[in-house]
């Protein structure tokens, strides 16, 4: 069995073995030599059509239910977001923006389902110091393996989308798994299955791009000239994509990055700093050992001790070498 | 007033002469700082590069390493700065340090007699002192910013990225200075006992810090303590 093609099918009644295993890993955090994957799964993607979303939060409920998380009861601060931000118990969140379109002077209610984008070039995985705490499967899913997570928060710094959340209870990092455990048994993500309007669809990445094209053509025919697919190339493309009616300005959708990429600070930290740093420390250590072995140590001579004894006894000693001593200061 | 004799430094006549260089409190302070720095180096390097991640085993697990590293940092910061206020005066730079540095080749080739007479610290020791001071300040400040457990929500993610980079660069530099410090103490024979027994021999002081020895000897002769 390869990757599932849809989120709408129902599961069989018989138990199934997981179809995602160690042989499907294409990246593993803090692991230099990962054996090559034993096969190449078809890349999957979740497509979120923002123009079809009604903000019902069925996706959030489905996510909580499937992942068995327990978000705290929130409080109303006059905004539709509930909870107010992603948390270790809320892997996906509807973000609401009231935006006045300057061209039409009409109010547009923009609703974006936020969550992990499953980048092809994941910044979280690049930043992670714990071997195997973050993995990427050949179908494109980026997953956190919690038993290997140490709670350092490096993934938070690596992520260009501000997605991972560290639990204060168990000090491990949490985010959307793209329902890897469902995908492993031929099912689509819970949010896509629950969506009542078909705003969230799931399938192979190629199919989702094709599906998006149809939606974009439709939106353009209705006056959304800048409608387009959000599949940002700065992170190698993503396995969660959006259809945006204003794809020329993604930031209006609750600060969706216009051109996300792994921060150069993170690249420098995980790249040149690491290699130059290790080289510098090694050179210092090896240089010291070589000098210690081959150079003559700086030993105190017998006459130094004699001079010190004479000085203490008040006998004459060589005078200060005033040509080179510090006079005055 | 730079070369004020430090309280506790004193000469004991004998064969060889011994000179008190560090009292018990200063030595305890030094070794708490040293132990902290070593533990921080090990735990920090474990999270710096995957090839050294196995070092987390010394702390029980990666989770423990992550949890304990910042606290050791706090111990080091407090311990170092108690130490700092004992040493900083004697480490103020002087003109003679430039002369000494310009003749560093003579030192390395065994012609220390060509170098100027020095007070309690030479330019290399002062460099280590001020280098450690500056880097520890950078490390504690950036370390707080990336202390996920307690301080994550107080700093923006871009600020945390700057901090994590600064923290790792400063850590690399302080480890280099640490290696220099340890090696210089070993290469200059007779130095380690200053931090173990607290004393050096008169000959060691004559050879490396003659001005300091002359001042101590002068103080004894003139009687009253400062």
mmCIF file of C-alpha atoms in Angstrom, chain A residues 85-88 116 119 122-130 133-134 142 144 149-168 171-175 257 261-263 265-266 269-270, chain B residues 66 145-149 151-162 164:
data_model
loop_
_atom_site.group_PDB
_atom_site.id
_atom_site.type_symbol
_atom_site.label_atom_id
_atom_site.label_comp_id
_atom_site.label_asym_id
_atom_site.label_seq_id
_atom_site.Cartn_x
_atom_site.Cartn_y
_atom_site.Cartn_z
ATOM 1 C CA UNK A 85 -2.958 30.579 20.276
ATOM 2 C CA UNK A 86 -1.661 27.175 19.296
ATOM 3 C CA UNK A 87 -0.782 25.159 22.379
ATOM 4 C CA UNK A 88 0.686 21.769 23.165
ATOM 5 C CA UNK A 116 2.316 22.809 10.936
ATOM 6 C CA UNK A 119 7.953 21.891 5.077
ATOM 7 C CA UNK A 122 11.964 21.698 7.908
ATOM 8 C CA UNK A 123 13.648 24.322 10.102
ATOM 9 C CA UNK A 124 12.562 22.504 13.270
ATOM 10 C CA UNK A 125 14.367 19.353 12.200
ATOM 11 C CA UNK A 126 17.470 21.303 11.216
ATOM 12 C CA UNK A 127 17.624 22.990 14.619
ATOM 13 C CA UNK A 128 16.843 19.907 16.733
ATOM 14 C CA UNK A 129 19.823 18.598 18.770
ATOM 15 C CA UNK A 130 18.219 15.329 19.910
ATOM 16 C CA UNK A 133 13.211 13.625 18.025
ATOM 17 C CA UNK A 134 12.059 14.999 14.654
ATOM 18 C CA UNK A 142 7.366 15.922 9.467
ATOM 19 C CA UNK A 144 7.874 14.771 16.388
ATOM 20 C CA UNK A 149 12.425 15.090 22.630
ATOM 21 C CA UNK A 150 14.409 16.889 25.351
ATOM 22 C CA UNK A 151 12.309 20.070 25.511
ATOM 23 C CA UNK A 152 15.091 22.492 24.594
ATOM 24 C CA UNK A 153 12.906 24.641 22.331
ATOM 25 C CA UNK A 154 15.390 24.706 19.433
ATOM 26 C CA UNK A 155 12.595 23.630 17.051
ATOM 27 C CA UNK A 156 10.722 26.809 18.016
ATOM 28 C CA UNK A 157 13.708 28.868 16.856
ATOM 29 C CA UNK A 158 14.085 26.816 13.682
ATOM 30 C CA UNK A 159 10.437 26.987 12.573
ATOM 31 C CA UNK A 160 9.641 29.846 10.137
ATOM 32 C CA UNK A 161 5.909 29.560 10.966
ATOM 33 C CA UNK A 162 5.955 29.691 14.801
ATOM 34 C CA UNK A 163 4.279 26.311 15.217
ATOM 35 C CA UNK A 164 5.904 24.030 17.854
ATOM 36 C CA UNK A 165 4.782 24.434 21.454
ATOM 37 C CA UNK A 166 6.666 23.030 24.450
ATOM 38 C CA UNK A 167 4.523 21.453 27.128
ATOM 39 C CA UNK A 168 5.127 22.788 30.627
ATOM 40 C CA UNK A 171 8.751 19.346 28.608
ATOM 41 C CA UNK A 172 8.250 17.938 25.132
ATOM 42 C CA UNK A 173 7.396 19.689 21.895
ATOM 43 C CA UNK A 174 4.025 19.254 20.180
ATOM 44 C CA UNK A 175 2.517 20.132 16.816
ATOM 45 C CA UNK A 257 4.814 34.736 6.119
ATOM 46 C CA UNK A 261 12.587 30.453 4.948
ATOM 47 C CA UNK A 262 14.782 29.106 7.695
ATOM 48 C CA UNK A 263 16.294 32.153 9.425
ATOM 49 C CA UNK A 265 20.675 33.061 12.106
ATOM 50 C CA UNK A 266 19.569 29.454 12.474
ATOM 51 C CA UNK A 269 24.188 28.595 14.078
ATOM 52 C CA UNK A 270 23.707 25.084 12.698
ATOM 53 C CA UNK B 66 18.501 20.311 29.129
ATOM 54 C CA UNK B 145 16.748 34.412 26.695
ATOM 55 C CA UNK B 146 16.850 30.786 25.513
ATOM 56 C CA UNK B 147 15.949 29.240 28.891
ATOM 57 C CA UNK B 148 12.820 27.622 27.489
ATOM 58 C CA UNK B 149 11.391 26.380 30.766
ATOM 59 C CA UNK B 151 11.749 32.606 30.114
ATOM 60 C CA UNK B 152 10.590 31.581 26.625
ATOM 61 C CA UNK B 153 7.428 33.677 26.686
ATOM 62 C CA UNK B 154 9.275 36.872 27.605
ATOM 63 C CA UNK B 155 11.340 37.046 24.422
ATOM 64 C CA UNK B 156 10.313 37.073 20.769
ATOM 65 C CA UNK B 157 11.397 34.204 18.558
ATOM 66 C CA UNK B 158 13.727 36.459 16.486
ATOM 67 C CA UNK B 159 15.376 37.578 19.761
ATOM 68 C CA UNK B 160 15.744 33.930 20.784
ATOM 69 C CA UNK B 161 17.431 33.155 17.462
ATOM 70 C CA UNK B 162 19.981 35.924 18.022
ATOM 71 C CA UNK B 164 21.057 31.038 20.607
#
